[in-house]
Amino acid sequence: MANQPPLDLAGIPNASISPSSSFWDRITTWASENKALVYTIAGVAVVVTGAGAVYYFSDSRPSGASTGTEEKRKASKKERRKAKKEKETEKDGSSAEKAVPSETSETPAAPVKQQPTVEAETPDSSLPQVDESNVDSFTDEQRKDYSTKLKAAGNKAYGDKNYNEAISLYGKAILCKPDPIFYSNRAACYNALGDWDKVVEDTTAAISLDNEYVKALNRRANAYEHLTKYSEALLDYTASCIIDGFRNDQSAASVERVLKKVAETKAKGVLESREKKLPSPTFVTNYLQSFRPKPPPAGLEETAELDQESGLGQLQLGLVSMSKRSAEGFEEAANAFEKALELGDLGEHEALAYNMRGTFKYLRAQNQEALDDLSQSIKLQPSLTQSFIKRASMHLELGDREAAANDFEQAIQQNKGDPDIYYHRAQLHFILGEYAEANKDYQKSMDLDKDFIFSHIQFGVTQYKMGSIASSMATFRKCIKNFDKVPDVYNYYGELLLDQQKYQEAIEKFDMAVEMERQAKPLGMNVLPLINKALALFQWKQDFQEAENLCQKALIIDPECDIAVATMAQLLLQQGKVTEALKYFERAAELSRTEGEMINALSYAEATRTQLEVQEKYPQLTSRLNGFNQGLSGAPMR
């Protein structure tokens, strides 16, 4: 039981949202199979290898178990090692071949100026005189013979690092016979000289003569990478991987590297130009309810009669609007808190106003402004421990763990009896994988306030993460007994059941959560149970249609829900609806709140886009890609 795989529950309210716990990262696990990039989102794994995006289902069995696919992969590696050893023992007598690196140097771990392999033959001592003025006078047999001799001489010059001489000789060989190998060998010379444009020119000529010439594709991809033409490099590396049957580990690693560069470049441009806006109501609600509900301060109650054009009136309006739990309500609240501070005259409530404005700036990913507001709130009223907690969340998201821990310590010094401090510090430990420490703080939070449901839920999830499956399930059964009217309990219990492939029980729990949400807040319900049910039906019965319908319902209720959008993209992709899936992946990128989230979302989009481009540019490769997908599709989902 201790080997049970970790479960990522993306919807649990969490004020400690960091790059490692934000949506894309919390439900996306980066791993490596044959040095290929593996993404996991909501249980569906995406192998970015030669296909740009090859999708398969990951296995939920303990980590020691192996699958037929894994055994096949191991066997193929053994075969490749054997073949490589046999190749190394062959004697071809070619000094040019011995003078240069092996083929694997075509796709390095990072783009470097290389001395790639040339395809060699033994040179002849007597070389024909060939130029454009006399080449037409040769017979076909003479051209063939001359081209062979010139190529061999070019190989020798290359082996001697006389690259300009080699370029001239390969050029004459091309005059006699436009052979893709001659173009690729000349490209190797330009590669050694760092003339990347010439590399692209010659490899393109080689590929036009043989569009499955892997060496030329890898060589051109490397040149494109040096020219920072990352999309073009990604396409070539992807095609190369498909042609090679996904057996070239370094090509797969190159796809991973370039895909990340493409996504990072695009994310930077998008983030610089787009308007900062609030994330989905589902996200905002989950964040806000990660703090224990408290009544408004005296004088700011909803019944208090305040001038709406005063600072206090706007602060009151913001607090009331938040309770609506809708997109419009949250936007109204953000504007009201902004206006409250502009109008001023807030008296003892000024610290609260800075706290709330900072909260919504944080949700809009305006990190520095949010930090400034929370720091001002702490300066005005250190006893408002929530400001320390929120600032700690921001520090963690920005990668400053020490500052986050320091804020929690300061909060404890102000009020060691505040259960929110321990709950959110537990979240910090949880995000960092420090589950034993997390459980201690969750327990402390429950000891101080046994009525906050999310401490109990996260305590149970942490037990599950630690491999204490029986204890975790017992915790959730106890939660259902004590919080039988809270839909979140059924939703997250359902996720644990789904992870154990107890599909019928999981769906029953999701249905109960959906019905409770619908009755309690029909217009602003949490859509996560709908999405989880969609995943359950997909995993259990491969019921794509009903799974799609549920995701569409979730998007009608919350059009900005990134989890629903990403899940929809995966469902479409599994059905081979690549063009439609791409639209949803791009939409998921638009909805990303942070740079890390956007890079991951754009990685999906770019991998999918590249798959479409490969199919369009190399239609003969489509059947190979489909065959590979079918070979992987039989494994369990989680």
XYZ file of C-alpha atoms in Angstrom:
638
model
C 0.000 0.000 0.000
C 2.879 2.345 0.644
C 3.677 2.343 -3.035
C 0.303 3.799 -3.978
C 0.955 6.623 -6.453
C 0.543 10.201 -5.284
C -2.777 11.869 -5.909
C -3.006 15.491 -7.046
C -6.267 17.106 -6.077
C -6.347 20.365 -7.977
C -9.463 21.768 -6.428
C -8.623 21.792 -2.734
C -8.635 25.387 -1.495
C -5.099 26.513 -1.073
C -3.806 29.929 -0.223
C -0.257 28.719 -0.693
C -0.369 28.657 -4.450
C 3.130 28.365 -5.914
C 4.408 27.387 -9.363
C 4.511 23.796 -8.129
C 0.940 23.861 -6.828
C -0.841 26.034 -9.381
C -3.318 24.369 -11.707
C -1.058 23.201 -14.488
C 1.737 22.141 -12.196
C -0.441 20.506 -9.596
C -2.105 18.238 -12.152
C 0.874 18.069 -14.477
C 3.747 15.763 -13.506
C 6.950 16.076 -15.494
C 8.713 12.744 -15.894
C 10.937 11.092 -18.436
C 10.559 7.943 -20.485
C 13.506 7.381 -22.837
C 14.421 11.023 -22.124
C 11.133 12.101 -23.717
C 8.978 14.706 -22.012
C 5.921 13.301 -20.240
C 3.036 15.516 -19.160
C 0.234 14.311 -16.927
C -2.957 16.277 -16.684
C -5.969 14.962 -14.825
C -4.633 11.436 -15.183
C -3.953 11.606 -18.919
C -0.292 11.453 -19.874
C 1.127 13.170 -22.910
C 4.430 11.947 -24.245
C 6.085 14.664 -26.238
C 8.389 12.642 -28.426
C 8.482 12.383 -32.165
C 4.776 12.931 -32.504
C 4.827 16.339 -30.944
C 2.118 14.999 -28.658
C 1.593 11.282 -28.275
C -1.021 10.468 -25.664
C -1.296 7.369 -23.535
C -2.770 6.327 -20.222
C -0.509 6.049 -17.213
C -0.776 3.136 -14.797
C -1.977 3.543 -11.202
C -0.326 0.359 -9.958
C 2.513 0.526 -7.422
C 5.743 1.844 -8.838
C 7.363 -1.614 -8.809
C 4.876 -3.066 -11.276
C 5.752 -3.221 -14.937
C 3.571 -3.247 -18.014
C 3.885 -4.948 -21.322
C 4.687 -1.589 -22.895
C 7.511 -1.026 -20.423
C 8.904 -4.500 -21.065
C 8.793 -3.853 -24.780
C 10.591 -0.568 -24.283
C 13.311 -2.260 -22.243
C 13.718 -4.927 -24.890
C 14.074 -2.322 -27.614
C 16.785 -0.533 -25.628
C 18.665 -3.817 -25.302
C 18.371 -4.391 -28.996
C 19.643 -0.896 -29.720
C 22.634 -1.395 -27.419
C 23.423 -4.677 -29.161
C 23.088 -3.085 -32.578
C 25.288 -0.181 -31.531
C 27.947 -2.550 -30.225
C 27.886 -4.529 -33.452
C 28.172 -1.332 -35.462
C 31.155 -0.195 -33.423
C 32.969 -3.449 -34.141
C 32.588 -3.105 -37.895
C 35.681 -2.022 -39.800
C 35.047 0.142 -42.815
C 38.581 1.439 -43.257
C 37.346 5.014 -43.608
C 39.574 7.612 -41.984
C 36.933 10.280 -42.591
C 34.341 8.361 -40.578
C 36.788 7.766 -37.748
C 37.664 11.440 -37.582
C 34.182 12.636 -36.700
C 31.644 12.043 -33.884
C 28.876 9.480 -34.106
C 25.404 10.131 -35.458
C 24.036 10.815 -31.980
C 25.900 14.113 -31.900
C 23.338 15.470 -34.357
C 20.863 16.059 -31.537
C 22.826 17.283 -28.515
C 21.413 18.018 -25.067
C 21.688 21.676 -26.047
C 22.442 23.234 -29.418
C 26.182 23.386 -29.936
C 28.568 23.988 -32.783
C 29.183 20.438 -33.934
C 31.442 18.313 -36.108
C 28.708 16.010 -37.399
C 29.084 12.756 -39.218
C 29.600 12.735 -42.966
C 28.735 9.705 -45.013
C 32.122 8.435 -46.109
C 33.811 6.470 -48.828
C 37.518 5.876 -49.534
C 38.924 8.721 -51.687
C 40.475 8.152 -55.079
C 43.880 9.724 -55.746
C 42.895 11.016 -59.199
C 40.074 13.569 -59.113
C 38.080 14.651 -62.183
C 37.932 18.293 -63.122
C 34.258 19.250 -62.805
C 32.553 22.613 -63.064
C 29.346 24.059 -64.459
C 30.927 24.576 -67.898
C 31.734 20.918 -68.556
C 29.410 18.841 -66.399
C 26.794 18.564 -69.173
C 29.354 16.886 -71.432
C 29.696 13.838 -69.161
C 27.741 10.658 -69.628
C 25.444 9.414 -66.854
C 27.963 6.720 -65.975
C 30.781 9.283 -65.783
C 28.724 11.577 -63.552
C 27.990 8.711 -61.191
C 31.637 7.692 -61.063
C 32.911 11.261 -60.632
C 30.403 12.071 -57.904
C 31.560 9.049 -55.900
C 35.220 10.087 -56.170
C 34.463 13.702 -55.287
C 32.410 12.681 -52.288
C 35.224 10.462 -50.999
C 37.702 13.326 -51.416
C 35.279 15.643 -49.612
C 35.073 13.162 -46.748
C 38.865 13.112 -46.434
C 39.046 16.897 -46.442
C 36.311 16.969 -43.803
C 38.202 14.451 -41.686
C 41.259 16.698 -41.946
C 39.065 19.647 -40.840
C 39.701 21.348 -44.182
C 36.068 22.404 -44.336
C 36.263 24.929 -47.175
C 37.995 22.356 -49.399
C 35.352 19.781 -48.424
C 32.589 22.269 -49.308
C 34.111 22.751 -52.768
C 34.414 19.007 -53.379
C 30.879 18.227 -52.212
C 29.657 21.070 -54.434
C 31.294 19.443 -57.469
C 29.804 16.082 -56.512
C 26.370 17.743 -56.397
C 26.934 19.106 -59.933
C 27.439 15.547 -61.112
C 24.637 14.065 -59.055
C 22.203 16.013 -56.789
C 22.272 13.396 -54.022
C 20.761 14.110 -50.562
C 23.868 12.654 -48.871
C 26.108 15.137 -50.689
C 23.952 18.058 -49.562
C 23.870 16.765 -45.992
C 27.643 16.273 -45.921
C 28.202 19.788 -47.188
C 25.774 20.999 -44.512
C 28.007 19.238 -41.969
C 30.897 21.434 -43.131
C 28.816 24.597 -42.765
C 27.716 23.278 -39.372
C 31.345 22.998 -38.261
C 31.917 26.580 -39.465
C 28.815 27.862 -37.668
C 27.148 29.071 -40.883
C 23.637 28.134 -39.822
C 21.810 29.706 -42.770
C 23.914 27.596 -45.160
C 23.192 24.517 -43.036
C 19.482 25.171 -43.419
C 19.869 25.719 -47.163
C 21.710 22.455 -47.805
C 19.694 20.276 -45.451
C 16.513 21.636 -47.013
C 17.841 20.549 -50.411
C 18.645 17.107 -48.986
C 15.183 16.751 -47.442
C 13.512 17.807 -50.690
C 15.228 14.802 -52.317
C 14.502 12.453 -49.390
C 11.892 13.710 -46.947
C 12.628 10.905 -44.469
C 16.338 11.662 -44.220
C 16.687 11.674 -40.432
C 20.265 12.950 -40.327
C 19.362 15.964 -42.477
C 16.248 16.677 -40.383
C 18.243 16.619 -37.140
C 20.988 18.743 -38.689
C 18.489 21.333 -39.913
C 16.671 21.324 -36.574
C 19.941 22.059 -34.784
C 20.621 24.947 -37.168
C 17.116 26.343 -36.659
C 17.672 26.184 -32.922
C 20.868 28.224 -33.273
C 18.904 30.727 -35.368
C 16.257 30.842 -32.565
C 13.640 29.554 -35.012
C 12.262 27.244 -32.369
C 8.954 26.329 -34.013
C 10.800 25.180 -37.139
C 13.294 23.223 -35.023
C 10.461 21.566 -33.116
C 8.806 20.438 -36.344
C 12.020 18.856 -37.665
C 12.913 17.105 -34.422
C 9.344 15.823 -34.201
C 9.368 14.415 -37.740
C 12.761 12.843 -37.060
C 11.415 11.064 -33.982
C 8.417 9.659 -35.854
C 10.591 8.378 -38.697
C 12.959 6.777 -36.166
C 10.036 5.114 -34.403
C 10.687 7.080 -31.211
C 13.898 5.124 -30.601
C 16.342 8.049 -30.618
C 16.576 9.270 -27.038
C 18.501 12.413 -27.916
C 15.981 13.456 -30.558
C 13.228 13.043 -27.980
C 15.225 15.129 -25.498
C 15.642 17.779 -28.189
C 11.874 17.893 -28.674
C 11.494 18.450 -24.943
C 14.099 21.207 -24.883
C 12.804 23.075 -27.917
C 9.168 22.706 -26.915
C 9.972 24.450 -23.650
C 11.768 27.250 -25.512
C 8.797 27.749 -27.841
C 6.397 27.890 -24.908
C 8.615 30.230 -22.861
C 9.057 32.622 -25.777
C 5.332 32.780 -26.500
C 4.370 33.015 -22.832
C 6.644 35.992 -22.298
C 5.077 37.854 -25.217
C 1.525 37.075 -24.143
C 2.065 38.063 -20.513
C 3.631 41.385 -21.476
C 0.676 42.378 -23.622
C -2.415 40.929 -22.001
C -4.664 42.645 -19.480
C -4.450 41.403 -15.904
C -7.766 39.857 -14.955
C -9.243 37.642 -12.286
C -9.142 33.874 -12.802
C -12.326 31.786 -12.920
C -14.924 32.056 -10.143
C -14.107 28.434 -9.253
C -10.468 29.373 -8.650
C -11.280 32.539 -6.701
C -13.893 30.771 -4.579
C -11.515 27.967 -3.684
C -8.856 30.475 -2.715
C -11.153 32.596 -0.552
C -12.750 29.666 1.240
C -9.318 28.380 2.230
C -9.660 30.911 5.059
C -12.171 30.302 7.814
C -15.255 32.487 7.324
C -15.481 35.439 9.688
C -18.247 37.998 10.135
C -17.571 41.533 8.863
C -15.945 43.864 11.403
C -18.267 45.951 13.496
C -19.580 48.867 11.460
C -19.127 47.093 8.102
C -22.027 44.659 8.393
C -24.321 44.435 5.356
C -27.084 46.087 7.408
C -24.907 49.054 8.375
C -26.000 52.263 6.639
C -22.936 53.746 4.973
C -22.479 56.275 2.207
C -21.529 54.251 -0.881
C -19.344 57.119 -2.062
C -17.194 56.925 1.071
C -14.186 54.733 1.672
C -16.009 52.701 4.315
C -19.034 52.337 2.048
C -16.876 50.911 -0.742
C -15.126 48.571 1.684
C -18.519 47.316 2.835
C -19.620 46.904 -0.810
C -16.522 44.839 -1.553
C -17.167 42.459 1.336
C -20.810 42.015 0.329
C -19.939 41.468 -3.336
C -17.430 38.734 -2.449
C -20.211 36.697 -0.870
C -21.964 36.385 -4.243
C -19.273 33.946 -5.413
C -19.759 34.874 -9.061
C -17.556 36.425 -11.745
C -19.516 39.673 -11.572
C -19.409 39.692 -7.777
C -15.673 39.180 -7.609
C -15.018 41.876 -10.198
C -17.271 44.278 -8.303
C -15.424 43.467 -5.066
C -11.996 44.080 -6.620
C -13.108 47.479 -7.939
C -14.713 48.399 -4.602
C -11.560 47.657 -2.596
C -9.546 49.754 -5.033
C -11.952 52.653 -4.715
C -12.119 52.359 -0.919
C -8.411 53.085 -0.639
C -8.644 55.896 -3.177
C -11.397 57.571 -1.141
C -9.590 56.925 2.149
C -10.816 57.912 5.623
C -10.997 54.222 6.601
C -9.841 54.606 10.191
C -9.233 51.292 11.964
C -10.282 49.374 8.832
C -7.478 50.665 6.610
C -5.374 47.531 7.175
C -8.306 45.350 6.103
C -8.733 47.403 2.937
C -5.075 46.919 2.007
C -5.409 43.210 2.800
C -8.406 42.799 0.490
C -7.001 44.904 -2.340
C -3.758 42.933 -2.096
C -5.734 39.695 -2.211
C -7.383 40.562 -5.518
C -4.168 41.921 -6.996
C -2.576 38.595 -6.108
C -5.392 36.735 -7.833
C -4.772 38.909 -10.898
C -1.081 37.917 -10.742
C -0.017 41.515 -9.992
C 2.532 40.119 -7.601
C 4.624 43.133 -6.647
C 1.618 45.386 -6.096
C -0.021 42.675 -4.004
C 3.110 42.279 -1.901
C 3.214 46.032 -1.309
C -0.431 46.084 -0.175
C -0.045 43.122 2.169
C 3.124 44.612 3.658
C 1.289 47.885 4.261
C -1.566 45.981 5.919
C 0.948 44.276 8.246
C 2.571 47.611 9.050
C -0.776 49.168 9.979
C -2.141 46.181 11.909
C 0.283 43.299 12.670
C -2.453 41.481 14.568
C -4.277 40.890 11.262
C -2.532 37.549 10.803
C -4.294 36.823 7.530
C -2.023 39.389 5.872
C 1.061 37.427 6.984
C -0.494 34.209 5.651
C -1.328 35.680 2.256
C 2.089 37.262 1.939
C 3.653 33.900 2.774
C 1.642 32.371 -0.077
C 3.034 34.953 -2.451
C 6.605 34.408 -1.283
C 6.204 30.691 -1.887
C 4.781 31.268 -5.358
C 7.765 33.473 -6.144
C 10.128 30.749 -4.929
C 11.206 32.379 -1.663
C 10.559 29.570 0.792
C 12.548 31.204 3.599
C 10.472 34.402 3.459
C 7.283 32.339 3.461
C 8.356 30.386 6.541
C 9.348 33.641 8.272
C 5.892 35.137 7.655
C 4.238 32.105 9.231
C 6.491 32.439 12.288
C 5.597 36.123 12.622
C 1.910 35.279 12.328
C 2.256 32.728 15.161
C 3.960 35.357 17.317
C 0.949 37.620 16.787
C -1.699 34.965 17.435
C -0.608 31.372 18.061
C -4.255 30.375 18.434
C -5.225 31.237 14.837
C -5.971 27.883 13.119
C -5.637 29.433 9.653
C -1.893 29.865 10.219
C -1.351 26.142 10.716
C -3.648 25.163 7.862
C -1.777 27.314 5.360
C 1.632 26.409 6.710
C 0.577 22.788 6.236
C -0.214 23.680 2.642
C 3.344 24.966 2.243
C 4.696 21.646 3.537
C 2.244 19.724 1.344
C 3.340 21.561 -1.795
C 6.978 20.845 -0.975
C 6.246 17.157 -0.387
C 6.916 17.369 3.349
C 3.874 15.299 4.243
C 4.743 14.406 7.836
C 5.192 18.091 8.715
C 2.015 18.929 6.796
C -0.013 16.415 8.794
C 1.235 17.887 12.075
C 0.014 21.340 11.064
C -3.304 20.052 9.699
C -3.832 18.280 13.014
C -2.994 21.478 14.937
C -5.466 23.394 12.766
C -8.170 20.822 13.546
C -7.361 20.882 17.267
C -7.921 24.648 17.311
C -11.063 24.514 15.154
C -12.669 21.151 14.397
C -15.395 22.703 12.225
C -13.241 23.782 9.259
C -13.860 21.047 6.718
C -10.824 21.657 4.512
C -8.373 20.836 7.305
C -10.016 17.404 7.551
C -10.065 16.911 3.775
C -6.443 17.874 3.310
C -5.427 15.758 6.304
C -7.006 12.743 4.597
C -5.373 13.555 1.266
C -1.978 13.822 2.952
C -2.466 10.431 4.573
C -3.173 9.076 1.091
C -0.034 10.719 -0.267
C 1.991 9.059 2.489
C 0.628 5.638 1.503
C -1.697 5.254 4.509
C -4.642 4.361 2.304
C -6.794 2.703 4.980
C -6.308 5.652 7.367
C -7.107 8.100 4.587
C -10.356 6.351 3.675
C -11.329 6.211 7.339
C -10.719 9.968 7.618
C -13.046 10.616 4.695
C -15.764 8.306 6.041
C -15.569 10.262 9.293
C -15.798 13.525 7.320
C -18.951 12.322 5.585
C -20.466 11.471 8.948
C -19.611 14.848 10.497
C -20.038 17.057 7.400
C -22.750 15.205 5.502
C -24.120 18.385 3.890
C -20.800 19.664 2.516
C -20.344 18.795 -1.201
C -16.549 19.155 -1.109
C -16.249 16.081 1.120
C -17.989 13.877 -1.448
C -16.036 15.371 -4.335
C -12.586 14.736 -2.856
C -13.556 11.352 -1.433
C -14.672 10.523 -4.964
C -11.240 11.505 -6.282
C -9.557 9.060 -3.909
C -11.929 6.304 -5.034
C -11.292 7.182 -8.666
C -7.541 6.947 -8.112
C -8.142 3.392 -6.834
C -10.269 2.643 -9.935
C -13.419 2.187 -7.849
C -15.395 3.839 -10.600
C -18.990 3.154 -9.544
C -18.420 4.372 -5.984
C -16.524 7.426 -7.235
C -19.316 8.428 -9.625
C -21.878 8.075 -6.844
C -19.878 10.500 -4.707
C -19.478 12.959 -7.580
C -23.233 12.839 -8.245
C -23.957 13.621 -4.605
C -21.551 16.558 -4.695
C -23.123 17.889 -7.911
C -26.632 17.694 -6.472
C -25.605 19.472 -3.253
C -23.843 22.201 -5.235
C -26.851 22.638 -7.489
C -29.235 23.011 -4.558
C -27.011 25.345 -2.563
C -25.813 27.682 -5.341
C -27.322 26.837 -8.732
C -25.739 29.796 -10.535
C -22.349 29.740 -8.866
C -21.740 26.079 -8.152
C -18.292 24.530 -7.957
C -17.886 22.673 -11.259
C -15.088 20.326 -10.142
C -17.460 17.401 -9.368
C -18.792 17.600 -12.937
C -15.271 17.461 -14.347
C -14.302 14.591 -12.068
C -17.351 12.620 -13.134
C -16.392 13.232 -16.753
C -12.935 11.773 -16.090
C -14.424 8.803 -14.267
C -16.739 7.934 -17.163
C -13.892 8.345 -19.608
C -11.557 6.088 -17.627
C -14.162 3.487 -16.798
C -16.236 3.180 -19.959
C -14.406 5.361 -22.499
C -17.703 7.234 -22.711
C -16.351 10.229 -24.601
C -19.721 11.722 -25.420
C -21.026 11.899 -21.866
C -17.635 13.078 -20.614
C -17.695 15.895 -23.175
C -21.275 16.780 -22.205
C -20.278 17.119 -18.549
C -17.317 19.340 -19.401
C -19.561 21.513 -21.556
C -22.001 21.877 -18.652
C -19.109 22.922 -16.435
C -18.053 25.530 -18.995
C -21.588 26.900 -19.274
C -21.603 27.439 -15.502
C -18.003 28.693 -15.336
C -16.655 29.621 -18.809
C -13.300 30.626 -17.288
C -12.626 27.297 -15.546
C -9.169 26.274 -16.733
C -9.549 22.711 -15.452
C -12.692 22.173 -17.529
C -11.017 23.640 -20.607
C -7.890 21.482 -20.252
C -9.920 18.330 -19.605
C -12.023 19.020 -22.686
C -8.852 19.378 -24.744
C -7.610 16.001 -23.535
C -10.909 14.276 -24.299
C -10.910 15.656 -27.836
C -7.317 14.658 -28.380
C -7.990 11.110 -27.247
C -10.590 10.882 -29.997
C -8.171 12.127 -32.618
C -9.912 15.506 -32.881
C -6.579 17.280 -32.897
C -7.711 20.566 -34.451
C -10.522 20.986 -31.906
C -8.220 19.979 -29.062
C -5.724 22.645 -30.103
C -8.358 25.366 -29.688
C -8.999 24.255 -26.117
C -5.295 24.052 -25.278
C -4.883 27.603 -26.568
C -7.860 28.670 -24.477
C -6.268 27.056 -21.423
C -3.153 29.132 -22.057
C -5.280 32.286 -22.203
C -6.769 31.424 -18.818
C -3.401 30.806 -17.152
C -2.772 33.074 -14.183
C 1.009 32.814 -13.845
C 3.943 32.425 -16.213
C 4.548 28.848 -15.083
C 0.940 27.896 -15.767
C 1.060 29.526 -19.179
C 4.299 27.787 -20.176
C 2.798 24.410 -19.355
C -0.442 25.205 -21.173
C 1.412 26.486 -24.228
C 3.601 23.374 -24.209
C 0.444 21.340 -24.720
C -0.763 23.684 -27.428
C 2.546 23.727 -29.287
C 2.939 19.953 -29.077
C -0.541 19.540 -30.524
C 0.047 22.168 -33.205
C 3.286 20.443 -34.211
C 1.474 17.123 -34.543
C -0.922 18.786 -36.995
C 1.956 20.340 -38.935
C 3.765 17.007 -39.192
C 0.626 15.338 -40.514
C 0.201 18.100 -43.071
C 3.835 18.267 -44.187
C 4.585 14.534 -43.959
C 1.265 12.765 -44.614
C 3.084 9.443 -45.040
C 4.016 9.563 -41.333
C 0.420 9.775 -40.092
C -0.129 6.015 -40.177
C 3.022 5.424 -38.104
C 1.915 7.938 -35.508
C -1.560 6.404 -35.331
C -0.047 2.965 -34.946
C 2.082 4.153 -32.072
C -0.944 5.729 -30.376
C -2.975 2.537 -30.759
C -0.156 0.499 -29.278
C -0.230 2.639 -26.142
C -3.986 3.087 -25.776
C -4.654 -0.221 -24.059
C -3.111 0.679 -20.726
C -5.199 1.844 -17.747
C -5.846 5.550 -17.367
C -4.396 6.347 -13.980
